[in-house]
Coordinates of C-alpha atoms in Angstrom, one line a residue:
Q439 CA 0.0 0.0 0.0
I440 CA 1.3 3.5 -0.9
A441 CA 0.8 6.5 1.4
L442 CA -1.4 8.7 -0.8
E443 CA -1.3 11.7 1.5
S444 CA 2.5 11.9 2.0
P445 CA 4.4 14.5 0.0
G446 CA 7.0 12.1 -1.4
A447 CA 6.6 9.8 -4.4
G448 CA 6.6 6.8 -2.1
T449 CA 7.9 3.4 -3.0
C450 CA 6.3 0.2 -4.3
P451 CA 8.1 -3.0 -5.0
A452 CA 9.4 -3.2 -8.5
T453 CA 7.6 -6.4 -9.0
S454 CA 4.2 -4.6 -8.6
K455 CA 5.0 -2.2 -11.4
V456 CA 2.8 -2.9 -14.5
G457 CA 3.2 0.2 -16.6
T458 CA 4.3 3.8 -16.9
V459 CA 2.5 7.1 -16.9
T460 CA 3.2 10.6 -18.4
I461 CA 1.2 13.7 -17.6
K462 CA 1.6 16.9 -19.6
T463 CA 0.2 20.1 -17.9
P464 CA 0.5 23.7 -18.9
L465 CA 1.4 24.6 -15.3
L466 CA 4.8 22.9 -15.5
P467 CA 7.6 23.2 -18.0
N468 CA 8.3 19.4 -17.8
E469 CA 6.1 16.4 -18.1
L470 CA 5.4 14.4 -15.0
Q471 CA 6.6 10.9 -15.4
G472 CA 6.1 7.8 -13.3
S473 CA 4.8 4.3 -12.8
V474 CA 1.6 2.3 -12.6
Y475 CA 1.4 -0.3 -9.8
V476 CA -1.0 -3.0 -8.8
A477 CA -2.2 -2.4 -5.3
S478 CA -2.2 -5.2 -2.6
P479 CA -5.4 -7.2 -2.9
Q480 CA -7.7 -7.1 0.1
N481 CA -7.1 -10.0 2.6
F482 CA -10.4 -10.3 4.5
T483 CA -8.9 -12.7 7.0
T484 CA -6.6 -10.0 8.5
G485 CA -9.3 -7.3 9.0
Q486 CA -6.9 -4.5 8.1
S487 CA -7.3 -2.5 5.0
E488 CA -4.9 -3.6 2.2
N489 CA -5.9 -0.9 -0.3
P490 CA -8.2 2.2 -0.2
F491 CA -11.1 0.3 -1.7
R492 CA -10.8 -3.0 0.2
S493 CA -11.0 -4.6 -3.3
L494 CA -9.5 -7.6 -5.1
V495 CA -7.9 -5.3 -7.7
A496 CA -6.7 -1.7 -7.5
L497 CA -4.1 0.5 -9.1
Y498 CA -1.8 3.2 -8.0
I499 CA -0.5 6.0 -10.3
V500 CA 2.6 7.8 -9.1
A501 CA 4.1 10.6 -11.3
E502 CA 6.5 13.4 -10.5
D503 CA 8.6 16.2 -11.9
P504 CA 11.9 16.2 -10.0
A505 CA 12.7 19.7 -11.2
S506 CA 9.7 21.2 -9.5
S507 CA 9.2 18.5 -6.8
V508 CA 5.6 18.1 -7.9
V509 CA 4.2 14.6 -7.1
V510 CA 0.8 13.3 -8.3
K511 CA -0.5 10.1 -6.6
L512 CA -3.8 8.5 -7.6
A513 CA -5.6 5.4 -6.5
G514 CA -8.0 3.6 -8.9
K515 CA -10.6 1.0 -8.1
V516 CA -10.7 -1.9 -10.6
S517 CA -14.0 -3.8 -10.8
P518 CA -14.0 -7.0 -12.8
N519 CA -17.3 -8.1 -14.2
E520 CA -17.8 -11.6 -12.7
T521 CA -19.5 -12.9 -15.8
T522 CA -17.5 -11.4 -18.7
G523 CA -14.3 -10.4 -17.0
Q524 CA -14.6 -6.8 -18.4
L525 CA -12.7 -4.3 -16.3
T526 CA -14.0 -1.0 -15.1
T527 CA -11.4 1.3 -13.5
T528 CA -12.5 4.4 -11.6
F529 CA -10.4 7.3 -10.4
E530 CA -12.4 9.6 -8.1
N531 CA -11.6 13.0 -6.6
T532 CA -8.6 13.5 -8.8
P533 CA -6.5 16.7 -8.2
Q534 CA -7.8 19.8 -9.8
L535 CA -4.7 20.0 -11.9
P536 CA -5.3 21.0 -15.5
F537 CA -3.6 18.7 -18.0
E538 CA -3.3 18.3 -21.7
D539 CA -2.4 14.7 -22.0
L540 CA -2.4 11.8 -19.5
E541 CA -1.0 8.5 -21.0
L542 CA -0.9 5.1 -19.3
S543 CA 1.2 2.5 -21.0
F544 CA 0.9 -1.1 -19.6
F545 CA 3.6 -3.6 -20.1
G546 CA 3.4 -6.3 -22.7
G547 CA 5.1 -9.7 -22.8
A548 CA 5.3 -12.1 -19.8
R549 CA 4.6 -9.3 -17.3
A550 CA 1.6 -7.9 -19.1
P551 CA -1.3 -7.3 -16.7
L552 CA -3.9 -7.5 -19.5
S553 CA -4.6 -10.1 -22.2
T554 CA -6.1 -9.3 -25.6
P555 CA -9.4 -10.8 -26.7
S556 CA -9.3 -14.4 -27.8
V557 CA -11.1 -13.9 -31.1
C558 CA -10.2 -11.5 -33.9
G559 CA -12.5 -8.5 -34.4
T560 CA -13.2 -4.9 -33.4
Y561 CA -13.5 -4.1 -29.7
T562 CA -14.6 -0.9 -28.1
S563 CA -13.3 0.7 -24.9
E564 CA -15.5 3.3 -23.2
A565 CA -14.5 6.2 -20.9
S566 CA -16.5 8.7 -18.9
F567 CA -15.1 12.1 -17.7
T568 CA -16.9 14.0 -15.0
P569 CA -15.9 17.7 -14.5
Y570 CA -15.7 19.5 -11.2
S571 CA -18.1 22.1 -12.7
G572 CA -21.1 19.8 -12.2
T573 CA -22.0 19.7 -15.8
A574 CA -22.7 16.5 -17.6
A575 CA -20.0 13.9 -18.0
V576 CA -18.3 13.5 -21.3
Q577 CA -18.4 10.1 -22.9
S578 CA -15.6 8.8 -25.2
T579 CA -14.9 5.6 -27.0
S580 CA -11.9 4.0 -28.6
R581 CA -11.7 1.0 -30.9
L582 CA -9.2 -1.8 -30.7
E583 CA -8.6 -4.0 -33.8
I584 CA -7.5 -7.6 -33.2
N585 CA -6.3 -9.0 -36.5
S586 CA -4.1 -12.0 -35.5
G587 CA -4.4 -14.9 -33.2
A588 CA -2.1 -16.1 -30.4
E589 CA 1.5 -16.8 -31.2
G590 CA 1.1 -15.0 -34.6
T591 CA -1.6 -17.4 -36.0
G592 CA -4.2 -16.2 -38.3
C593 CA -7.9 -15.4 -37.7
P594 CA -10.0 -18.5 -38.2
A595 CA -13.8 -18.2 -38.2
S596 CA -13.8 -19.9 -34.8
R597 CA -11.2 -20.8 -32.2
P598 CA -9.6 -24.2 -32.7
F599 CA -9.5 -26.9 -30.1
A600 CA -6.6 -29.4 -30.3
P601 CA -5.7 -30.3 -26.8
S602 CA -2.7 -32.6 -26.0
F603 CA -2.9 -35.6 -23.8
T604 CA -0.5 -38.0 -22.1
A605 CA -1.2 -40.7 -19.5
G606 CA 0.3 -43.9 -18.1
T607 CA 2.0 -45.5 -15.1
I608 CA 5.5 -44.8 -14.1
N609 CA 6.4 -48.5 -13.5
D610 CA 5.1 -50.9 -16.2
Q611 CA 5.6 -54.1 -14.2
A612 CA 2.5 -56.3 -14.7
D613 CA 0.5 -56.7 -11.4
G614 CA 2.8 -54.2 -9.8
Y615 CA 2.0 -51.0 -7.9
S616 CA 2.7 -47.8 -9.7
P617 CA 1.7 -44.1 -9.7
F618 CA -0.6 -43.2 -12.5
S619 CA -0.4 -39.8 -14.2
V620 CA -2.7 -37.9 -16.6
T621 CA -1.8 -34.6 -18.2
F622 CA -3.9 -32.6 -20.7
S623 CA -3.2 -29.1 -22.0
R624 CA -4.2 -26.5 -24.5
R625 CA -2.5 -23.8 -26.5
D626 CA -3.3 -20.1 -26.1
Q627 CA -5.2 -20.0 -29.4
D628 CA -7.4 -23.0 -28.4
E629 CA -10.8 -22.7 -26.7
D630 CA -10.8 -22.9 -22.9
L631 CA -10.7 -26.4 -21.3
G632 CA -14.0 -27.7 -20.1
A633 CA -14.6 -31.2 -18.8
I634 CA -12.6 -34.4 -19.4
T635 CA -13.6 -38.1 -19.5
V636 CA -10.8 -40.7 -19.1
Q637 CA -11.1 -44.4 -19.9
T638 CA -8.4 -46.6 -18.3
P639 CA -7.4 -49.9 -19.9
P640 CA -8.9 -53.1 -18.3
G641 CA -6.8 -54.3 -15.4
L642 CA -5.5 -50.9 -14.4
L643 CA -7.2 -50.6 -11.0
G644 CA -7.0 -49.3 -7.5
D645 CA -7.1 -51.0 -4.1
L646 CA -10.4 -49.4 -3.0
A647 CA -10.5 -51.5 0.2
S648 CA -7.4 -49.7 1.5
V649 CA -8.8 -46.2 1.4
P650 CA -11.6 -44.7 3.6
L651 CA -14.0 -42.9 1.3
C652 CA -14.6 -39.2 1.8
G653 CA -18.2 -38.3 2.5
E654 CA -20.3 -36.2 0.1
A655 CA -20.5 -33.0 2.2
Q656 CA -16.8 -33.0 2.8
A657 CA -16.0 -33.8 -0.8
N658 CA -18.1 -30.8 -2.0
A659 CA -16.6 -28.5 0.5
G660 CA -13.0 -29.6 -0.1
T661 CA -12.5 -30.7 3.5
C662 CA -11.8 -34.4 3.1
S663 CA -9.4 -36.0 5.6
A664 CA -5.9 -36.9 4.6
A665 CA -6.8 -40.6 5.0
S666 CA -8.9 -40.3 1.7
Q667 CA -6.2 -38.7 -0.3
I668 CA -5.0 -40.8 -3.3
G669 CA -3.0 -38.2 -5.3
A670 CA -2.3 -34.6 -6.2
T671 CA -3.0 -32.2 -9.0
T672 CA -1.0 -29.3 -10.5
T673 CA -2.5 -26.6 -12.7
E674 CA -1.0 -24.0 -15.1
A675 CA -3.1 -21.0 -15.8
G676 CA -2.7 -17.8 -17.8
V677 CA -1.8 -16.7 -21.3
G678 CA 1.7 -16.3 -22.6
P679 CA 4.9 -18.3 -22.2
A680 CA 5.0 -18.0 -18.4
P681 CA 1.7 -19.2 -16.9
V682 CA 1.1 -19.3 -13.2
T683 CA 1.6 -22.8 -11.6
L684 CA -0.6 -24.0 -8.8
P685 CA 0.4 -24.8 -6.2
Q686 CA 3.1 -22.3 -6.0
A687 CA 6.7 -23.3 -5.3
G688 CA 7.2 -24.5 -1.8
E689 CA 3.6 -25.2 -1.1
A690 CA 2.0 -28.5 -0.4
P691 CA 0.5 -30.4 -3.4
D692 CA -3.1 -29.7 -4.2
P693 CA -4.9 -32.9 -3.1
V694 CA -7.1 -35.4 -4.9
Y695 CA -9.5 -37.4 -2.7
L696 CA -11.4 -40.7 -3.3
T697 CA -15.1 -40.3 -2.4
G698 CA -18.2 -42.3 -2.1
P699 CA -20.9 -42.5 -4.7
Y700 CA -21.2 -39.5 -7.0
A701 CA -23.4 -38.6 -10.0
G702 CA -25.0 -42.0 -10.1
Q703 CA -21.7 -43.9 -10.0
P704 CA -20.2 -46.0 -7.2
F705 CA -17.2 -43.8 -6.5
G706 CA -16.0 -40.3 -7.1
L707 CA -13.1 -37.9 -6.8
S708 CA -12.7 -34.5 -5.2
F709 CA -10.0 -32.2 -6.6
V710 CA -9.2 -29.3 -4.3
V711 CA -7.2 -26.4 -5.7
P712 CA -6.6 -23.2 -3.8
A713 CA -6.5 -20.5 -6.5
I714 CA -3.7 -18.4 -5.0
A715 CA -1.3 -16.6 -7.3
G716 CA 1.2 -14.5 -5.3
P717 CA -0.9 -12.2 -3.0
F718 CA -4.1 -12.8 -5.0
N719 CA -6.4 -15.4 -3.4
L720 CA -9.4 -16.2 -5.6
G721 CA -10.7 -18.8 -3.2
T722 CA -10.6 -22.6 -3.3
V723 CA -11.8 -24.4 -6.4
V724 CA -13.4 -27.9 -5.8
V725 CA -14.0 -30.0 -9.0
R726 CA -15.8 -33.3 -8.7
A727 CA -15.6 -36.3 -10.9
S728 CA -17.4 -39.6 -11.0
I729 CA -15.9 -43.1 -11.4
A730 CA -17.9 -45.7 -13.4
V731 CA -16.9 -49.4 -13.6
N732 CA -17.5 -51.2 -16.9
P733 CA -19.8 -54.2 -16.1
S734 CA -18.0 -56.4 -18.6
T735 CA -14.3 -55.5 -18.3
S736 CA -14.2 -53.6 -14.9
A737 CA -12.3 -50.8 -16.7
L738 CA -12.8 -47.4 -15.2
T739 CA -14.3 -44.3 -16.7
I740 CA -13.6 -41.0 -14.8
T741 CA -15.8 -38.1 -15.8
S742 CA -15.1 -34.6 -14.4
N743 CA -17.4 -31.7 -13.9
P744 CA -16.6 -28.7 -16.1
L745 CA -13.5 -26.8 -15.0
P746 CA -14.0 -23.2 -14.0
T747 CA -13.1 -20.5 -16.6
M748 CA -13.4 -17.5 -14.4
L749 CA -13.2 -16.7 -10.6
R750 CA -14.4 -13.3 -9.2
G751 CA -14.2 -11.8 -12.7
I752 CA -10.6 -13.0 -13.4
P753 CA -10.3 -15.3 -16.5
L754 CA -8.4 -18.3 -15.5
D755 CA -7.2 -19.4 -19.0
I756 CA -6.3 -22.9 -17.7
K757 CA -3.5 -24.2 -19.9
T758 CA -2.4 -27.5 -18.3
V759 CA -3.8 -29.9 -15.8
N760 CA -1.9 -32.8 -14.3
V761 CA -3.4 -35.4 -12.0
T762 CA -1.1 -38.0 -10.4
V763 CA -2.5 -40.9 -8.3
N764 CA 0.5 -41.6 -6.2
R765 CA -0.8 -43.1 -3.0
S766 CA 1.5 -46.0 -2.0
G767 CA 0.0 -49.4 -2.6
F768 CA -3.1 -48.1 -4.5
M769 CA -2.9 -48.2 -8.3
F770 CA -1.6 -51.4 -9.9
N771 CA -1.0 -52.6 -13.4
P772 CA -2.9 -55.2 -15.4
T773 CA -1.7 -58.8 -15.8
N774 CA -2.4 -58.7 -19.5
C775 CA 0.5 -57.3 -21.5
A776 CA -1.4 -56.7 -24.8
A777 CA -0.9 -53.2 -26.3
Q778 CA -3.7 -51.0 -24.9
S779 CA -4.3 -47.3 -24.4
V780 CA -5.6 -44.7 -22.0
S781 CA -8.2 -42.8 -24.0
A782 CA -10.0 -39.6 -23.2
T783 CA -12.6 -37.2 -24.5
I784 CA -11.7 -33.6 -23.7
A785 CA -14.5 -30.9 -24.0
S786 CA -13.9 -27.2 -24.4
S787 CA -15.9 -24.7 -22.5
S788 CA -18.1 -24.1 -25.5
G789 CA -18.9 -27.8 -26.0
T790 CA -16.3 -28.8 -28.7
H791 CA -15.1 -32.3 -28.1
A792 CA -11.7 -33.8 -28.9
S793 CA -10.9 -37.6 -28.7
V794 CA -7.3 -38.3 -27.6
S795 CA -5.4 -41.3 -26.4
S796 CA -2.0 -42.3 -25.0
P797 CA -0.5 -45.8 -25.5
F798 CA -0.3 -48.1 -22.6
Q799 CA 1.2 -51.6 -22.1
A800 CA 2.2 -53.6 -19.0
A801 CA 5.4 -55.7 -19.1
N802 CA 6.7 -59.1 -17.9
C803 CA 3.3 -60.8 -17.8
A804 CA 4.8 -64.1 -18.9
A805 CA 6.8 -64.2 -15.7
L806 CA 3.7 -64.2 -13.6
P807 CA 2.7 -67.5 -12.2
F808 CA -0.8 -68.8 -12.9
K809 CA -2.0 -71.5 -10.5
P810 CA -5.7 -71.2 -9.8
S811 CA -7.6 -73.9 -7.9
F812 CA -10.8 -75.3 -9.4
S813 CA -13.2 -77.7 -7.7
A814 CA -16.8 -78.8 -8.1
S815 CA -19.4 -80.8 -6.1
T816 CA -23.0 -81.9 -6.4
A817 CA -25.5 -83.1 -3.8
A818 CA -26.1 -86.9 -3.8
R819 CA -29.9 -86.7 -3.9
A820 CA -31.5 -85.5 -7.2
S821 CA -35.0 -85.9 -8.5
R822 CA -37.0 -85.8 -11.7
A823 CA -39.0 -82.8 -10.5
A824 CA -36.2 -80.7 -8.9
G825 CA -33.2 -81.8 -11.0
A826 CA -29.6 -81.8 -9.7
S827 CA -27.3 -79.3 -8.2
L828 CA -23.8 -78.1 -8.9
D829 CA -21.4 -76.0 -6.8
V830 CA -18.3 -74.7 -8.5
K831 CA -15.4 -72.9 -6.7
I832 CA -12.3 -71.1 -8.0
T833 CA -9.5 -69.7 -5.9
S834 CA -6.4 -67.7 -6.9
K835 CA -3.8 -65.4 -5.5
G836 CA -4.1 -62.6 -8.0
G837 CA -3.4 -59.0 -7.1
P838 CA -0.3 -57.4 -5.6
Q839 CA -2.1 -57.2 -2.3
S840 CA -1.7 -61.0 -1.9
G841 CA 2.0 -60.8 -2.3
G842 CA 1.8 -63.7 -4.7
K843 CA 1.7 -61.6 -7.9
E844 CA -0.3 -64.1 -9.9
A845 CA -1.9 -63.5 -13.3
N846 CA -5.6 -63.0 -13.2
I847 CA -8.1 -65.3 -14.9
K848 CA -9.1 -64.4 -18.4
S849 CA -11.5 -67.2 -19.4
V850 CA -13.0 -70.5 -18.2
K851 CA -14.4 -73.4 -20.1
V852 CA -16.0 -76.5 -18.6
D853 CA -17.7 -79.5 -20.1
L854 CA -20.3 -81.0 -17.8
P855 CA -20.6 -84.8 -17.6
K856 CA -23.5 -86.6 -19.3
Q857 CA -24.9 -87.3 -15.9
L858 CA -25.6 -83.6 -15.4
P859 CA -27.5 -82.5 -18.6
S860 CA -29.2 -79.2 -19.1
R861 CA -33.0 -79.2 -18.6
L862 CA -34.8 -78.1 -21.7
T863 CA -37.9 -77.1 -19.7
T864 CA -35.7 -74.6 -17.9
L865 CA -33.9 -73.4 -21.0
H866 CA -37.2 -72.4 -22.5
K867 CA -37.8 -70.1 -19.5
A868 CA -34.7 -67.9 -20.4
C869 CA -35.0 -64.2 -20.0
L870 CA -35.2 -62.1 -23.2
A871 CA -31.9 -60.3 -23.9
A872 CA -33.7 -56.9 -24.2
V873 CA -35.3 -57.4 -20.8
F874 CA -32.0 -58.4 -19.2
A875 CA -30.2 -55.4 -20.8
A876 CA -32.8 -53.0 -19.5
N877 CA -32.7 -54.4 -16.0
P878 CA -31.8 -57.9 -15.0
A879 CA -34.3 -57.6 -12.1
G880 CA -37.0 -57.5 -14.7
C881 CA -36.4 -61.1 -15.7
L882 CA -38.9 -63.7 -14.5
N883 CA -38.0 -65.9 -11.5
E884 CA -38.0 -68.9 -13.8
S885 CA -34.9 -67.7 -15.5
E886 CA -32.9 -67.3 -12.3
V887 CA -31.0 -70.5 -11.9
G888 CA -28.3 -69.8 -9.3
T889 CA -26.3 -67.4 -7.2
A890 CA -22.6 -66.4 -7.3
T891 CA -20.2 -64.8 -4.8
A892 CA -16.8 -63.3 -5.8
V893 CA -14.3 -62.1 -3.2
T894 CA -11.6 -59.6 -4.3
P895 CA -8.9 -58.1 -2.2
I896 CA -9.5 -54.6 -3.7
L897 CA -13.0 -54.3 -2.2
A898 CA -14.0 -54.4 1.4
H899 CA -17.1 -56.7 0.7
P900 CA -17.8 -59.6 -1.7
L901 CA -19.7 -59.2 -4.9
I902 CA -22.9 -61.3 -4.8
G903 CA -25.7 -61.8 -7.2
P904 CA -27.9 -64.1 -9.3
A905 CA -27.3 -66.2 -12.3
Y906 CA -29.8 -65.9 -15.2
L907 CA -30.5 -67.8 -18.4
V908 CA -30.7 -65.2 -21.1
S909 CA -31.8 -65.8 -24.7
H910 CA -29.8 -63.9 -27.3
G911 CA -31.8 -63.9 -30.5
G912 CA -30.3 -66.4 -32.9
A913 CA -28.1 -68.1 -30.4
A914 CA -28.9 -71.8 -30.2
F915 CA -28.9 -71.9 -26.5
P916 CA -29.3 -69.3 -23.8
D917 CA -26.3 -67.8 -22.1
L918 CA -25.6 -68.1 -18.4
E919 CA -25.3 -64.5 -17.2
I920 CA -24.0 -63.9 -13.7
V921 CA -24.7 -60.5 -12.2
L922 CA -22.4 -59.6 -9.4
Q923 CA -23.0 -56.5 -7.2
G924 CA -21.5 -54.9 -4.2
E925 CA -20.4 -51.4 -3.0
G926 CA -22.3 -49.9 -5.9
I927 CA -20.4 -51.9 -8.5
K928 CA -22.1 -54.3 -11.0
L929 CA -20.2 -56.8 -13.1
I930 CA -21.7 -59.2 -15.6
L931 CA -20.0 -62.5 -16.5
D932 CA -21.3 -63.9 -19.8
G933 CA -21.2 -67.7 -20.0
Q934 CA -21.9 -69.0 -23.5
T935 CA -23.7 -72.3 -23.6
D936 CA -23.4 -75.1 -26.1
I937 CA -25.0 -78.6 -26.0
K938 CA -23.7 -81.4 -28.1
K939 CA -24.5 -85.1 -27.7
G940 CA -26.0 -84.5 -24.3
I941 CA -22.9 -82.7 -23.0
T942 CA -23.3 -79.1 -21.8
S943 CA -20.3 -76.8 -22.4
S944 CA -20.1 -73.4 -20.7
T945 CA -17.5 -70.9 -21.7
F946 CA -16.8 -67.6 -20.0
K947 CA -14.6 -66.0 -22.7
T948 CA -14.0 -62.6 -21.1
V949 CA -13.4 -62.4 -17.4
P950 CA -12.3 -58.9 -16.0
D951 CA -8.6 -58.5 -15.5
A952 CA -9.1 -58.1 -11.7
P953 CA -7.8 -60.1 -8.8
I954 CA -10.3 -62.6 -7.4
S955 CA -9.4 -64.5 -4.2
S956 CA -12.4 -66.8 -4.6
F957 CA -15.4 -67.3 -6.8
E958 CA -18.3 -69.7 -6.1
L959 CA -21.3 -70.5 -8.3
K960 CA -24.2 -72.4 -6.9
L961 CA -26.8 -74.0 -9.2
P962 CA -29.3 -75.5 -6.8
T963 CA -32.1 -78.0 -7.3
G964 CA -35.7 -76.8 -7.7
K965 CA -38.6 -76.6 -10.0
Y966 CA -36.6 -74.6 -12.5
S967 CA -33.1 -75.9 -11.9
I968 CA -30.8 -75.7 -14.9
L969 CA -29.4 -79.3 -14.4
G970 CA -31.1 -82.6 -14.5
A971 CA -29.9 -86.1 -13.5
N972 CA -29.1 -88.6 -16.3
L973 CA -28.8 -91.7 -14.2
P974 CA -29.7 -95.4 -14.6
A975 CA -33.0 -96.3 -13.0
S976 CA -31.2 -98.5 -10.5
A977 CA -29.4 -95.4 -9.1
H978 CA -32.8 -94.0 -8.0
Y979 CA -31.6 -90.4 -8.7
N980 CA -28.6 -90.9 -6.4
F981 CA -25.0 -89.8 -7.5
C982 CA -23.2 -91.6 -4.7
R983 CA -21.8 -94.4 -6.8
Q984 CA -21.3 -92.3 -9.9
T985 CA -18.0 -91.1 -11.3
L986 CA -18.4 -87.5 -12.4
A987 CA -15.6 -85.8 -14.4
M988 CA -15.6 -82.3 -15.9
P989 CA -12.9 -81.3 -18.4
T990 CA -11.8 -77.8 -17.4
A991 CA -9.6 -75.2 -19.1
I992 CA -8.7 -72.0 -17.4
T993 CA -6.7 -69.3 -19.3
G994 CA -4.8 -66.5 -17.5
Q995 CA -4.6 -62.9 -18.6
N996 CA -1.0 -63.6 -19.5
G997 CA -1.9 -66.4 -21.8
A998 CA -1.0 -69.3 -19.5
V999 CA -3.5 -72.2 -19.6
V1000 CA -4.4 -74.7 -16.9
K1001 CA -6.2 -77.8 -18.2
Q1002 CA -7.5 -80.5 -15.9
T1003 CA -10.2 -83.1 -15.5
T1004 CA -12.0 -81.9 -12.5
K1005 CA -13.6 -84.7 -10.4
I1006 CA -17.0 -83.6 -9.2
A1007 CA -17.3 -84.5 -5.5
V1008 CA -20.7 -86.0 -4.4
T1009 CA -21.8 -84.6 -1.0
G1010 CA -24.3 -86.3 1.3
C1011 CA -23.2 -89.9 0.7
P1012 CA -22.7 -92.3 3.6
K1013 CA -19.2 -91.9 5.0
A1014 CA -16.6 -94.6 4.2
K1015 CA -16.0 -95.4 7.9
K1016 CA -19.6 -96.3 8.5
A1017 CA -19.6 -98.6 5.5
A1018 CA -16.4 -100.3 6.7
K1019 CA -17.9 -100.9 10.2
R1020 CA -20.9 -102.6 8.6
K1021 CA -18.5 -104.9 6.6
A1022 CA -16.4 -105.7 9.7
R1023 CA -19.3 -107.0 11.8
P1024 CA -19.7 -110.4 10.0
R1025 CA -16.0 -111.0 10.3
K1026 CA -16.1 -110.5 14.1
L1027 CA -19.0 -113.0 14.4
A1028 CA -17.0 -115.5 12.3
K1029 CA -14.1 -115.2 14.7
A1030 CA -16.3 -115.8 17.6
N1031 CA -17.6 -119.0 15.9
G1032 CA -14.0 -120.2 15.2
R1033 CA -14.4 -119.8 11.5
S1034 CA -12.1 -116.9 10.9
K1035 CA -9.8 -117.1 8.0

């Protein structure tokens, strides 16, 4: 702040100087020359006045004639329009000093306090001069011609929008933890950045169970606890070659928090950016984003709300945004090393969209072990009316959380034995594909043939849900669709069914590249059970003396294949020890009669 009433010229920091001033008056032989300074912005937390207007923006004009020791000091209030950013500067109670010319020249280049319009054309500045005589104010206008774009480009009919985009993990080790970084930016001549939607490749996931989710109220207010922080963001804003970087040097990173459900999706993000540039504090910006989970691949789609373009009448001109998810032990790579990409759709503030992508590929998948365990069982008792049951279990040690670093499962194929055929009466009750696609809960009860439970180390709770038979148009047989739900996530496992010579084959071709500790599918008996019992009449619908074998092929995301003939255990049969005791009784009687062998 400069002392306006003191006789001297006063001193302001050189860094606050934004221009020069010259005043030519008939009262003095020499011009008054001086500087234009930006005044300290008002800091409302201190309570003390930082400038004469207690405003965000103000100017000081200081001019002097050393020969006559005349000093002129003026303070001007600058009022930004909070919608358009147009500036109105007012100098009131100016000295009654007649002058012929007063010229303010603001710096250009990196230190320029003003930026030119973003579109070529003719722009008008307006001025109003009110005399001390009390007569009407005099209005004046001046036109400004903008005839070239930023960085010397031409004048297109509309602003271009060609943002750049890079994304990826720092460490590419398959199934290994690594920070994940996304950066998108624009040129000065481009339209302002709006929202962004990022799609991660399948298998690039986060350990959600390890992070307490921030609540909705705290996420909107930007007051999440440090326990929910998963990363940091940096922003570059402003036109020209030297934009402002947020956070400023030496300040703590601007945090990114993981939140609970947001915008209809199971998870969200809260980006908290204090908009502070030097002494100017425009407040804290909170930008929310939703996280959707693809029901078929478990790939993530992160969709942000629109980025702000103006705060308190100051255009932000956001140039670059970087988000790095760097919480230790959170993000981890896929176990599939196929060439993939991180793709994004970046929108401008006017609604123009640009599709961009960055290549992504994990490494060393072949070195990952793949040793899943597969077992199956059926209840001994079956019936003509209720059919037969089947219980299938798969366990693995996928995910870096387990410490085993095992490839995840990609596909599973099983061939049921002839003794467990599909029931045509139940196949005919399959749900229509259109009904299932609209809402699986709309399928009739007759098409629900089982339940499944999947346990993953990256979620705090299991995923549980029903298994439906779904008819897909021209397909010969209905698919077995498993709907797993939990913590707001829904995954659908598609099992394609084929029946040849009485043998039912079920193939799950695409299993999400996600770590699964255990998976269990139960197909129970009942009026509409999917499996029947093809047994000889002498068995009386009892599997106890049957040998049930199920050829099984499990393929890992890294291409490894485990093939086995899985023996289906029969539960509910008499225990072997009891049978042995019954056989031993006649032998003991024979000994007692002296006829033992």
